[in-house]
């Protein structure tokens, strides 16, 4: 899906990380069709792989960033998941509704 060759001998380098990130953000789209169709989210790794890789779909931030984090961890990177919020033009302290 990312259009990159795979080798079991990959070493987790900064250059590889930059290439993976670029491929991810340019080939895996944000899309919220399941939310609009009231289809519940399934954040299990197998379900995300099926939706995004096998069925060639995108997903919301929770889905695409979760699957990308799984990939990075399998390649030997350390990842930390965070919840985030949009604050531009908002008063108060809005709920965290995004995964980064």
mmCIF file of C-alpha atoms in Angstrom:
data_model
loop_
_atom_site.group_PDB
_atom_site.id
_atom_site.type_symbol
_atom_site.label_atom_id
_atom_site.label_comp_id
_atom_site.label_asym_id
_atom_site.label_seq_id
_atom_site.Cartn_x
_atom_site.Cartn_y
_atom_site.Cartn_z
ATOM 1 C CA UNK A 1 0.000 0.000 0.000
ATOM 2 C CA UNK A 2 2.830 2.397 0.736
ATOM 3 C CA UNK A 3 4.631 1.561 -2.502
ATOM 4 C CA UNK A 4 7.876 0.717 -0.732
ATOM 5 C CA UNK A 5 9.850 -2.522 -0.966
ATOM 6 C CA UNK A 6 9.999 -4.638 2.177
ATOM 7 C CA UNK A 7 12.991 -6.532 3.470
ATOM 8 C CA UNK A 8 13.240 -8.386 6.800
ATOM 9 C CA UNK A 9 16.680 -6.770 7.148
ATOM 10 C CA UNK A 10 15.349 -3.196 7.395
ATOM 11 C CA UNK A 11 17.088 -1.100 10.017
ATOM 12 C CA UNK A 12 15.001 1.576 11.772
ATOM 13 C CA UNK A 13 16.818 4.727 10.653
ATOM 14 C CA UNK A 14 15.740 8.346 10.532
ATOM 15 C CA UNK A 15 15.839 8.264 6.720
ATOM 16 C CA UNK A 16 13.593 5.195 6.566
ATOM 17 C CA UNK A 17 11.180 6.819 9.033
ATOM 18 C CA UNK A 18 10.947 9.951 6.867
ATOM 19 C CA UNK A 19 10.313 7.804 3.765
ATOM 20 C CA UNK A 20 7.637 5.755 5.536
ATOM 21 C CA UNK A 21 5.923 8.877 6.848
ATOM 22 C CA UNK A 22 5.907 10.540 3.430
ATOM 23 C CA UNK A 23 4.501 7.388 1.812
ATOM 24 C CA UNK A 24 1.861 7.085 4.530
ATOM 25 C CA UNK A 25 0.544 10.653 4.314
ATOM 26 C CA UNK A 26 0.541 10.657 0.503
ATOM 27 C CA UNK A 27 -1.020 7.198 -0.053
ATOM 28 C CA UNK A 28 -3.380 6.580 2.869
ATOM 29 C CA UNK A 29 -6.196 9.141 2.793
ATOM 30 C CA UNK A 30 -8.225 10.556 5.623
ATOM 31 C CA UNK A 31 -11.826 9.488 5.098
ATOM 32 C CA UNK A 32 -14.793 9.273 7.413
ATOM 33 C CA UNK A 33 -17.304 7.265 5.364
ATOM 34 C CA UNK A 34 -17.808 4.679 8.118
ATOM 35 C CA UNK A 35 -18.731 7.402 10.606
ATOM 36 C CA UNK A 36 -21.165 8.945 8.132
ATOM 37 C CA UNK A 37 -22.679 5.479 7.560
ATOM 38 C CA UNK A 38 -22.793 4.783 11.324
ATOM 39 C CA UNK A 39 -20.413 1.827 11.067
ATOM 40 C CA UNK A 40 -18.615 1.357 14.417
ATOM 41 C CA UNK A 41 -14.847 1.797 14.505
ATOM 42 C CA UNK A 42 -12.732 -1.301 15.028
ATOM 43 C CA UNK A 43 -9.226 -0.367 16.145
ATOM 44 C CA UNK A 44 -7.917 -3.935 16.310
ATOM 45 C CA UNK A 45 -4.793 -4.360 14.198
ATOM 46 C CA UNK A 46 -6.284 -7.062 11.940
ATOM 47 C CA UNK A 47 -9.411 -5.002 11.256
ATOM 48 C CA UNK A 48 -7.354 -1.904 10.448
ATOM 49 C CA UNK A 49 -5.066 -3.871 8.138
ATOM 50 C CA UNK A 50 -8.073 -5.313 6.319
ATOM 51 C CA UNK A 51 -9.751 -1.930 5.880
ATOM 52 C CA UNK A 52 -6.733 0.191 4.976
ATOM 53 C CA UNK A 53 -4.407 -2.254 3.202
ATOM 54 C CA UNK A 54 -6.542 -5.102 1.858
ATOM 55 C CA UNK A 55 -9.600 -3.015 0.916
ATOM 56 C CA UNK A 56 -7.477 0.015 -0.064
ATOM 57 C CA UNK A 57 -9.456 2.444 2.065
ATOM 58 C CA UNK A 58 -8.475 5.321 4.275
ATOM 59 C CA UNK A 59 -9.768 6.121 7.721
ATOM 60 C CA UNK A 60 -10.035 8.691 10.443
ATOM 61 C CA UNK A 61 -6.999 9.720 12.478
ATOM 62 C CA UNK A 62 -7.578 6.987 15.070
ATOM 63 C CA UNK A 63 -7.479 4.322 12.347
ATOM 64 C CA UNK A 64 -4.685 5.469 10.039
ATOM 65 C CA UNK A 65 -2.368 6.617 12.831
ATOM 66 C CA UNK A 66 -2.986 3.448 14.856
ATOM 67 C CA UNK A 67 -2.110 1.198 11.913
ATOM 68 C CA UNK A 68 0.957 3.320 11.091
ATOM 69 C CA UNK A 69 2.116 2.998 14.715
ATOM 70 C CA UNK A 70 1.710 -0.804 14.501
ATOM 71 C CA UNK A 71 3.896 -0.810 11.374
ATOM 72 C CA UNK A 72 6.569 1.353 12.983
ATOM 73 C CA UNK A 73 6.712 -0.822 16.093
ATOM 74 C CA UNK A 74 7.041 -3.981 13.980
ATOM 75 C CA UNK A 75 9.972 -2.343 12.175
ATOM 76 C CA UNK A 76 11.722 -1.607 15.482
ATOM 77 C CA UNK A 77 10.742 1.999 16.161
ATOM 78 C CA UNK A 78 9.488 3.239 19.518
ATOM 79 C CA UNK A 79 6.143 5.029 19.226
ATOM 80 C CA UNK A 80 4.031 6.922 21.722
ATOM 81 C CA UNK A 81 0.344 7.467 20.988
ATOM 82 C CA UNK A 82 -1.238 10.759 22.019
ATOM 83 C CA UNK A 83 -4.746 12.127 22.022
ATOM 84 C CA UNK A 84 -4.955 15.687 20.706
ATOM 85 C CA UNK A 85 -7.472 18.483 20.303
ATOM 86 C CA UNK A 86 -8.099 21.366 17.943
ATOM 87 C CA UNK A 87 -8.064 24.697 19.764
ATOM 88 C CA UNK A 88 -8.086 27.315 16.994
ATOM 89 C CA UNK A 89 -11.173 29.487 17.368
ATOM 90 C CA UNK A 90 -12.459 27.471 20.332
ATOM 91 C CA UNK A 91 -13.048 28.803 23.812
ATOM 92 C CA UNK A 92 -12.584 26.629 26.844
ATOM 93 C CA UNK A 93 -10.872 23.268 26.925
ATOM 94 C CA UNK A 94 -12.296 21.056 24.143
ATOM 95 C CA UNK A 95 -12.323 17.280 24.315
ATOM 96 C CA UNK A 96 -9.398 15.371 22.776
ATOM 97 C CA UNK A 97 -10.827 13.821 19.612
ATOM 98 C CA UNK A 98 -7.757 13.162 17.488
ATOM 99 C CA UNK A 99 -4.967 10.602 17.595
ATOM 100 C CA UNK A 100 -1.428 11.636 16.750
#
